[in-house]
Coordinates of C-alpha atoms and ligand atoms in Angstrom, one line a residue:
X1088 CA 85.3 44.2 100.2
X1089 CA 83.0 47.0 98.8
X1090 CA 84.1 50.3 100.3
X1091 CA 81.1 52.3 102.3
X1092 CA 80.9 55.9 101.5
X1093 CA 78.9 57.9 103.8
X1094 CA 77.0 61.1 102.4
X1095 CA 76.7 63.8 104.4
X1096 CA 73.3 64.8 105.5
X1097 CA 72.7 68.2 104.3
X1098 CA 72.5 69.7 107.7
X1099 CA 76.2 68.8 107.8
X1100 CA 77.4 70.0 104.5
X1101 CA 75.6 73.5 105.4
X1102 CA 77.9 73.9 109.0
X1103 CA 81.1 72.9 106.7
X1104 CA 80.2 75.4 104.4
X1105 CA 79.9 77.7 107.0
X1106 CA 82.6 77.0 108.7
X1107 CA 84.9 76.8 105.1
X1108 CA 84.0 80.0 104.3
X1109 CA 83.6 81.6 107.2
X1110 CA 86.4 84.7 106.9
X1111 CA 85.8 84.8 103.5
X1112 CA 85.0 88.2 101.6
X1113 CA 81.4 87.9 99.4
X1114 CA 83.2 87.3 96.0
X1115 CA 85.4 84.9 96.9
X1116 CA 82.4 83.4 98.8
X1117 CA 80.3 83.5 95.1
X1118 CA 83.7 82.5 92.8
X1119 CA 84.0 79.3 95.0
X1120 CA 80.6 78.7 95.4
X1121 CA 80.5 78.1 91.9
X1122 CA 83.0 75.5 91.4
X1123 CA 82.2 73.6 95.4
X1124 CA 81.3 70.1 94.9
X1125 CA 79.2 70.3 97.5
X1126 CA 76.7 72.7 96.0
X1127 CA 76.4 71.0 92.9
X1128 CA 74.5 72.5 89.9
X1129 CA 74.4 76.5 91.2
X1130 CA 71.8 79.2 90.1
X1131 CA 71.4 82.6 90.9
X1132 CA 68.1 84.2 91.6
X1133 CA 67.5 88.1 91.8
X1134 CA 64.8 90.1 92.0
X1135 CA 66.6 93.3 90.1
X1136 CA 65.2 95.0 92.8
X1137 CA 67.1 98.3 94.4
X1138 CA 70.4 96.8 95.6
X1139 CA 70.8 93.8 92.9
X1140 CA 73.1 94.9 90.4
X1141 CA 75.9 94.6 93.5
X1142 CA 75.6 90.5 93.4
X1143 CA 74.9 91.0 89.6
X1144 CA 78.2 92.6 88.9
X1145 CA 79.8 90.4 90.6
X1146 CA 78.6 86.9 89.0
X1147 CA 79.0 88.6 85.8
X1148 CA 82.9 88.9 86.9
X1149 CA 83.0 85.3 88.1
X1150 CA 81.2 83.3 85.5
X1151 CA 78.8 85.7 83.3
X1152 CA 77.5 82.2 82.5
X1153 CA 75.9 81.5 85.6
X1154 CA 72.1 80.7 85.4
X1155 CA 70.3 83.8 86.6
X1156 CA 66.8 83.2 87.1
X1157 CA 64.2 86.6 87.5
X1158 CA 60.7 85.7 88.5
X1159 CA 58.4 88.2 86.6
X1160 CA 55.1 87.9 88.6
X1161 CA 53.5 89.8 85.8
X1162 CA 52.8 92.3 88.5
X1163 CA 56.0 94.2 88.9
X1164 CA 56.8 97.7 88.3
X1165 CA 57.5 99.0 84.7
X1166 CA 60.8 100.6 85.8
X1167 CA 61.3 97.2 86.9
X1168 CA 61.2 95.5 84.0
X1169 CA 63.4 98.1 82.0
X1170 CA 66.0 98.3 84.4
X1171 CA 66.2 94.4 84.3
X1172 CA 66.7 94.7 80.4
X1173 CA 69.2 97.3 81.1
X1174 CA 71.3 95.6 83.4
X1175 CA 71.3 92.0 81.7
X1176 CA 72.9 93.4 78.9
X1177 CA 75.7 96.2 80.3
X1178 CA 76.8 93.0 82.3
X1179 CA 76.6 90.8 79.4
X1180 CA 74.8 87.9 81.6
X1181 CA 74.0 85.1 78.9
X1182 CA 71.9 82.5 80.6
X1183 CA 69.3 85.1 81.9
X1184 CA 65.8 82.6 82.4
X1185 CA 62.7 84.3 83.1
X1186 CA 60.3 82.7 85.0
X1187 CA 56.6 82.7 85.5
X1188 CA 53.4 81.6 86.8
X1189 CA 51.6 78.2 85.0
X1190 CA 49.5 79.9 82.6
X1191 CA 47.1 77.2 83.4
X1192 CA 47.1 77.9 87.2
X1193 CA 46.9 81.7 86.7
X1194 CA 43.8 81.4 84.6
X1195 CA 42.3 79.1 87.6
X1196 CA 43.3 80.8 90.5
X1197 CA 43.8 84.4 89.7
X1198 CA 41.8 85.3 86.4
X1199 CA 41.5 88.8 87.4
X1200 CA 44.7 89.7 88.5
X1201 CA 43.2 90.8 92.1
X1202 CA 44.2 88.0 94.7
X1203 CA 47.1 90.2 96.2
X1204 CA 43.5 92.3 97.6
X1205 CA 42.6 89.0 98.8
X1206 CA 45.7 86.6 99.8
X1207 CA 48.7 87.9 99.6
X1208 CA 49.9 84.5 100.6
X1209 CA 48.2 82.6 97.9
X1210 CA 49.6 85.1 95.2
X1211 CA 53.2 84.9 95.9
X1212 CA 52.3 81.0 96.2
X1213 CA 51.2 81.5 92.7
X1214 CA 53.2 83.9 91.4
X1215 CA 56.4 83.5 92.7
X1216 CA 57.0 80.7 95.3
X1217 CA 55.4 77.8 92.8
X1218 CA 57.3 79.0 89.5
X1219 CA 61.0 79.4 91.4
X1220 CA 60.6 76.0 92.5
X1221 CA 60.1 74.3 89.4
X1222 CA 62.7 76.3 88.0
X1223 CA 65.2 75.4 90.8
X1224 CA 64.2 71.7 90.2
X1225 CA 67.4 72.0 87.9
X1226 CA 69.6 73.3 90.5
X1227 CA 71.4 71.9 93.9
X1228 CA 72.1 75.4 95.1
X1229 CA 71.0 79.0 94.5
X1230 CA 72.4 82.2 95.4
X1231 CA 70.1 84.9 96.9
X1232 CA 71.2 88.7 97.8
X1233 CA 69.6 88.7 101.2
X1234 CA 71.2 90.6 103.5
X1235 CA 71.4 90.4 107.5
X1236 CA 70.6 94.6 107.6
X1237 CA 67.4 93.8 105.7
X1238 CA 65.5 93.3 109.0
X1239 CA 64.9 91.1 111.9
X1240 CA 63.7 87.7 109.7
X1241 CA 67.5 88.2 108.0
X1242 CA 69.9 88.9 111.4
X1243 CA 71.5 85.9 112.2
X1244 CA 71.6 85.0 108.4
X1245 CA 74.8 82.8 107.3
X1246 CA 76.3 82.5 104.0
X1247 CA 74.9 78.7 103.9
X1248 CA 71.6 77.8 104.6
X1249 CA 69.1 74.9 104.3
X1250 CA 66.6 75.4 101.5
X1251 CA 63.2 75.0 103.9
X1252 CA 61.3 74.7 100.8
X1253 CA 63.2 72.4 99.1
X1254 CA 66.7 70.0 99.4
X1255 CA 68.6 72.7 97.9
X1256 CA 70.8 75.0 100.2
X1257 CA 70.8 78.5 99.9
X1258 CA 74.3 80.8 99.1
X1259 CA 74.0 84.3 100.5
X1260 CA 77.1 86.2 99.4
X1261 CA 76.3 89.5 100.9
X1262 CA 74.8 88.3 104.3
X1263 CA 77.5 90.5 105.9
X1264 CA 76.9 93.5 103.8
X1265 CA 75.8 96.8 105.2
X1266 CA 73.6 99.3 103.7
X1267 CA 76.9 101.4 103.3
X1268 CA 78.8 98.0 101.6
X1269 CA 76.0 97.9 98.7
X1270 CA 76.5 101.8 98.2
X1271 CA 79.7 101.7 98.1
X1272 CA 80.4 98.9 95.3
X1273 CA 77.4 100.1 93.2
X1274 CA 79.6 103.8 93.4
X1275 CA 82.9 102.6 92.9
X1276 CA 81.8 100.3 90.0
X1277 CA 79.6 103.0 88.6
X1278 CA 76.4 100.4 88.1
X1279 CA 73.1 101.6 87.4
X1280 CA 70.6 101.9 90.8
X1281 CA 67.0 101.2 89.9
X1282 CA 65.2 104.3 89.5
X1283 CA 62.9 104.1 92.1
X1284 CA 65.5 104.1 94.7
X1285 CA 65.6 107.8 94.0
X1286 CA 61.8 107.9 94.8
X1287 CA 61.6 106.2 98.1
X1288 CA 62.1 102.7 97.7
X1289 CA 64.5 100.8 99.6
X1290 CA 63.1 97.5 99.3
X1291 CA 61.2 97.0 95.6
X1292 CA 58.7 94.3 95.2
X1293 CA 55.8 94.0 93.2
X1294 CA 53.7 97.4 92.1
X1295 CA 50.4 97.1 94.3
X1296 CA 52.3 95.8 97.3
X1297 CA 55.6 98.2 97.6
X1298 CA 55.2 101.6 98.7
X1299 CA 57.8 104.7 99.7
X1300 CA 59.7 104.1 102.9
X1301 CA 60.0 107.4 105.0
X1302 CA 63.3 108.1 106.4
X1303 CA 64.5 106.1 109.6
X1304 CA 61.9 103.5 108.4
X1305 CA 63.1 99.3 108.3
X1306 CA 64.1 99.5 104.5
X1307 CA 61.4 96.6 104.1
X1308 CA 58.6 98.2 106.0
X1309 CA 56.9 99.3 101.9
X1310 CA 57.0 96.0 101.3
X1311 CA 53.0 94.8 102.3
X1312 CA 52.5 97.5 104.3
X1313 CA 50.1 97.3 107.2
X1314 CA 50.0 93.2 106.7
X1315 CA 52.3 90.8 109.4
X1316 CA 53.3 89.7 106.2
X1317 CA 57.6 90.3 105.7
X1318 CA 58.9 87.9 103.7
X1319 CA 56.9 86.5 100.1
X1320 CA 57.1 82.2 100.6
X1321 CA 60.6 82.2 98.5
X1322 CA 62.5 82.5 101.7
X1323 CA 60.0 82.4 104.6
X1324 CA 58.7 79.2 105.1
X1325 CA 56.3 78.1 108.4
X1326 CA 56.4 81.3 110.2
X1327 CA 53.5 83.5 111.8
X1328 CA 52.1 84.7 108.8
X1329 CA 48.5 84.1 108.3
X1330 CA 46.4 82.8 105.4
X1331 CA 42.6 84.3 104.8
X1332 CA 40.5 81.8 102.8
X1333 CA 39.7 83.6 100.2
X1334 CA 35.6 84.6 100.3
X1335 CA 35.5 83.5 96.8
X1336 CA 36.5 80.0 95.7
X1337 CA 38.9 79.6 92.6
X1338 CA 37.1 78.9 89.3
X1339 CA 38.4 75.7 88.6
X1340 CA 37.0 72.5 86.7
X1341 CA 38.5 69.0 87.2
X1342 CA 38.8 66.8 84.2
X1343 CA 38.7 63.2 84.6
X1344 CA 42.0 61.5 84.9
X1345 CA 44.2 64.3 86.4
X1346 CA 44.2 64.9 89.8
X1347 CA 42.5 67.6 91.6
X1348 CA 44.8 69.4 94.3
X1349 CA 42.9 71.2 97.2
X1350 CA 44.5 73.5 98.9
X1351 CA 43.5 76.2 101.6
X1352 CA 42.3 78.5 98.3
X1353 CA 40.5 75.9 96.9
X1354 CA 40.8 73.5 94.2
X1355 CA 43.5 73.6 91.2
X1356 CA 45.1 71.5 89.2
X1357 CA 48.6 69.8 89.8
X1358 CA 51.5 71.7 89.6
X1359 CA 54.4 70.5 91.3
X1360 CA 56.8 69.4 88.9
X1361 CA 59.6 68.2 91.5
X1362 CA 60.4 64.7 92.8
X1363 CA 58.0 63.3 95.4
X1364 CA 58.5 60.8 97.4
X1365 CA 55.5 58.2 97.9
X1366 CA 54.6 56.8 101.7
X1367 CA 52.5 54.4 102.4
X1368 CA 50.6 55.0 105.5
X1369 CA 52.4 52.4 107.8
X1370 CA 55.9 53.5 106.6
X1371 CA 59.1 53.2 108.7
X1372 CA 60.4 56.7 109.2
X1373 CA 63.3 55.3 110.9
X1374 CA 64.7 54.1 107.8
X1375 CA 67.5 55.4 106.8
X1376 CA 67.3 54.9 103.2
X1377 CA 64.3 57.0 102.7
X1378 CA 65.9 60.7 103.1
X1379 CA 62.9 62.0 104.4
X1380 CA 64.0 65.0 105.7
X1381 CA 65.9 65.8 102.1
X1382 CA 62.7 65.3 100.0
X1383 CA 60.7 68.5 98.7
X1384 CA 57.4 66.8 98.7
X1385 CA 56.5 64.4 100.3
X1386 CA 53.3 62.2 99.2
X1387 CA 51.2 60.0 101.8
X1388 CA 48.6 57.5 100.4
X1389 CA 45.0 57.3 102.0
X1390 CA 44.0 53.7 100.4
X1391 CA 40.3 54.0 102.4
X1392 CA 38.4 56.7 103.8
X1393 CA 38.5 54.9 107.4
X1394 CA 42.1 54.7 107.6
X1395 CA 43.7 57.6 109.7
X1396 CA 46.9 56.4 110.1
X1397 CA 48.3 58.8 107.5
X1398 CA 47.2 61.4 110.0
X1399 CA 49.3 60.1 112.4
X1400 CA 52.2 59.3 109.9
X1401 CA 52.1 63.2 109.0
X1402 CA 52.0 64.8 112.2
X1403 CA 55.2 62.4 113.4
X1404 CA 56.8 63.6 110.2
X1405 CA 56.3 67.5 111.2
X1406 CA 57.3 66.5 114.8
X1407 CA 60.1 65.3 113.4
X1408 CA 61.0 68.5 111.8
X1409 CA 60.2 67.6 107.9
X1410 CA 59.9 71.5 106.4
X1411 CA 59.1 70.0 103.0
X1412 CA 56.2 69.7 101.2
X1413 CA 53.2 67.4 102.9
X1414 CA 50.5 65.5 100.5
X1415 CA 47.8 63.1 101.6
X1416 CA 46.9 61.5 98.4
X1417 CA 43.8 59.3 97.4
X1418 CA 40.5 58.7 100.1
X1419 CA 40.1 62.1 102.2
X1420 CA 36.7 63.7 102.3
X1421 CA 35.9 67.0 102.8
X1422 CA 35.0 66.1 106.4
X1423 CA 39.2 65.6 107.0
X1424 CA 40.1 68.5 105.7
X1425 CA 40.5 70.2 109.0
X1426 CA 42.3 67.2 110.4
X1427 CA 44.5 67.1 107.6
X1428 CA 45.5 70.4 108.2
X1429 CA 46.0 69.9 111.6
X1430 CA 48.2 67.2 111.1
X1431 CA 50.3 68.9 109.1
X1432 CA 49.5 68.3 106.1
X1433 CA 49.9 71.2 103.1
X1434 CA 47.2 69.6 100.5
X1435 CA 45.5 66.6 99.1
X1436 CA 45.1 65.2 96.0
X1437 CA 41.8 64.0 95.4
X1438 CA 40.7 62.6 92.0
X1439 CA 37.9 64.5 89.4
X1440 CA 34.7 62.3 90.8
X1441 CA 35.4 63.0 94.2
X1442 CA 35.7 66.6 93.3
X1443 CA 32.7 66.5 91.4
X1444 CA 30.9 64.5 94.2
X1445 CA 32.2 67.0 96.9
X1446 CA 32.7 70.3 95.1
X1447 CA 35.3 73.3 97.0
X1448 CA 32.0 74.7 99.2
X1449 CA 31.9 71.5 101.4
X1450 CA 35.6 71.4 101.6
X1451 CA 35.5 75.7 102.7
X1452 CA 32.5 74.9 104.9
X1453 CA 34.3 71.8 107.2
X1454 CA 37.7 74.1 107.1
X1455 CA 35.8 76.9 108.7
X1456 CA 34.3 75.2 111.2
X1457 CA 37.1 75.2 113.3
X1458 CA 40.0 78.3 114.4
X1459 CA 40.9 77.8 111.1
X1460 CA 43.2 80.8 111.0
X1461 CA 45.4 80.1 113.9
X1462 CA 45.9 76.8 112.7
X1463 CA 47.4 77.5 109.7
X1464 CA 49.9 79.6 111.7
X1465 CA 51.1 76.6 113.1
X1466 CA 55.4 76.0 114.0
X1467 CA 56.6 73.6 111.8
Ligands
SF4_1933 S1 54.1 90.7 96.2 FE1 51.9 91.1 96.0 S2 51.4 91.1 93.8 FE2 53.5 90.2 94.1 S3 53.1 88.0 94.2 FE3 53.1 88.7 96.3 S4 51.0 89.3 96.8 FE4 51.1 89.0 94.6

């Protein structure tokens, strides 16, 4: 008789992990991180921002092997960039991968390299959000150097998380670290600090949205001063920030035979490079062997512009609690775009005629004609 094996769900694995490791100290949390069959393939990402090199210098003592991944947004500080040179080779880290923005997306999107002054939302989308997920595509796990001191989002953080933006789960090493912990190990290992720490900057981000903390300050309160905005889309996922629909609509022209993606900035072309699993519009969510709530992106088909039921289909999915990804795909008009949204879904894929026939201004004009903002601050 066969033998039945049961997978845990990921939920699951995240309290075991939590509960494994719970009086462990950070490296030995990161060393067996490493080799834990339940985290599979494991990356690390960093920002070489002002407390990085801790989490650095410690990989680069584990396995200096490790995948580190370092999202250039092409809008980061020069001191930035040199100290991230700097670092990578005094720890001798060989499997450093620098990621970026589609070319092809920037060009669309952000020609001029203003949309921070715009949507800050839409540019980390773009610029750092988009790119990390395609490059974690290769990876079950990644470790991050968030920190529970870092501010209210981060207090109750755990060394295991669920990945809301993907099926990955997230490994934070130093979740338990104090201000005084990072100081301390950069000291006693005599590591380089980035140089604008000296200058005011706790938390360092990129240039035109980080400015100096003054003392007493939240350490993150530089990063998008004045905006509700705290955390950039890589680890804030459905939460009270606010999108502002940009007053000018993305130069973008569709080409027949590749799809045409509109989203709340307008149209672009496809760039989601990670698995997506198809629906069809009457599909049993209470089947088990679909994994719904483990799939990044999800993809529901509209096969005729009369048929609502993926409406329906969505919203029970976000009711549900699916974080993921949300696609309606195929016959939605311009007129649906608000009740797409409303139902939860994140963007639709339309084809190049129906783009052509129903260019981005009627899709802007049926979006605004409702609270448009306060919907898109919906709880997932
Ligand atoms: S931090 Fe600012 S400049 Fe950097 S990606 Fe986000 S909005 Fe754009």
């Amino acid at each position: 008789m066969a033998q039945v094996v049961t997978i845990p769900t990921r939920p699951a694995r995240v309290a075991a992990l939590n509960n494994r490791y719970r009086h462990h100290a950070a490296i030995r949390v990161l060393g067996d991180a490493l080799r834990d069959p339940d985290l599979g393939r494991v990356a690390m990402v960093s920002s070489f921002g002002a407390d990085s090199v801790a989490l650095l210098h410690m990989i680069s003592v584990v396995d200096r092997n490790t995948p580190v991944l370092f999202i250039d947004t092409q809008m980061l500080f020069p001191e930035t960039l040199a100290y991230q040179q700097e670092v990578a080779a005094r720890l001798g880290l060989t499997d450093l991968r620098i990621i970026r923005a589609n070319p092809t997306s920037l060009a669309a999107t952000d020609p001029d390299g203003d949309l921070h002054k715009r949507d800050t939302d839409a540019c980390c989308d773009l610029r750092k959000t988009a790119p990390l997920n395609r490059a974690l595509g290769d990876f079950d796990s990644w470790i991050t150097g968030r920190k529970r001191f870092q501010g209210e989002t981060r207090a109750t953080l755990e060394f295991f998380e669920p990945d809301p933006a993907g099926p990955r789960i997230k490994i934070n090493p130093l979740a338990h670290w104090t201000a005084r912990d990072v100081a301390d190990y950069i000291a006693n290992n005599d590591l380089p600090r980035h140089p604008l720490v000296a200058k005011g900057y706790p938390s360092i981000g990129c240039a035109p949205c980080t400015s100096p903390v003054a003392e007493g300050e939240d350490p993150r309160a530089g990063r998008w001063r004045g905006q509700e905005k705290t955390e950039c889309g890589i680890h804030f996922v459905n939460g009270k920030m606010q999108r502002i629909v940009p007053s000018q609509p993305a130069a973008f022209v569709p080409e027949d035979g590749l799809p045409v993606i509109v989203r709340d900035t307008g149209f672009g072309p496809e760039d989601w490079t990670g698995p997506i699993l198809d629906l069809a519009p009457d599909a049993d969510l209470d089947d088990p062997n679909l994994h719904l709530m483990d799939a990044p992106m999800i993809r529901v088909s509209f096969p005729s512009f009369s048929d609502g039921r993926g409406f329906t289909l969505a919203r029970r999915l976000r009711v549900a609690g699916y974080k993921g990804r949300l696609r309606a795909q195929g016959h939605v008009i311009a007129d649906q775009f608000p009740m797409a949204r409303r139902s939860g879904f994140d963007e639709i894929e339309i084809d190049a005629d129906l783009a052509r026939r129903q260019p981005w201004d009627l899709w802007q004009r049926s979006a605004g004609s409702l609270s448009y903002l306060n919907r898109l601050g919906r709880k997932a």
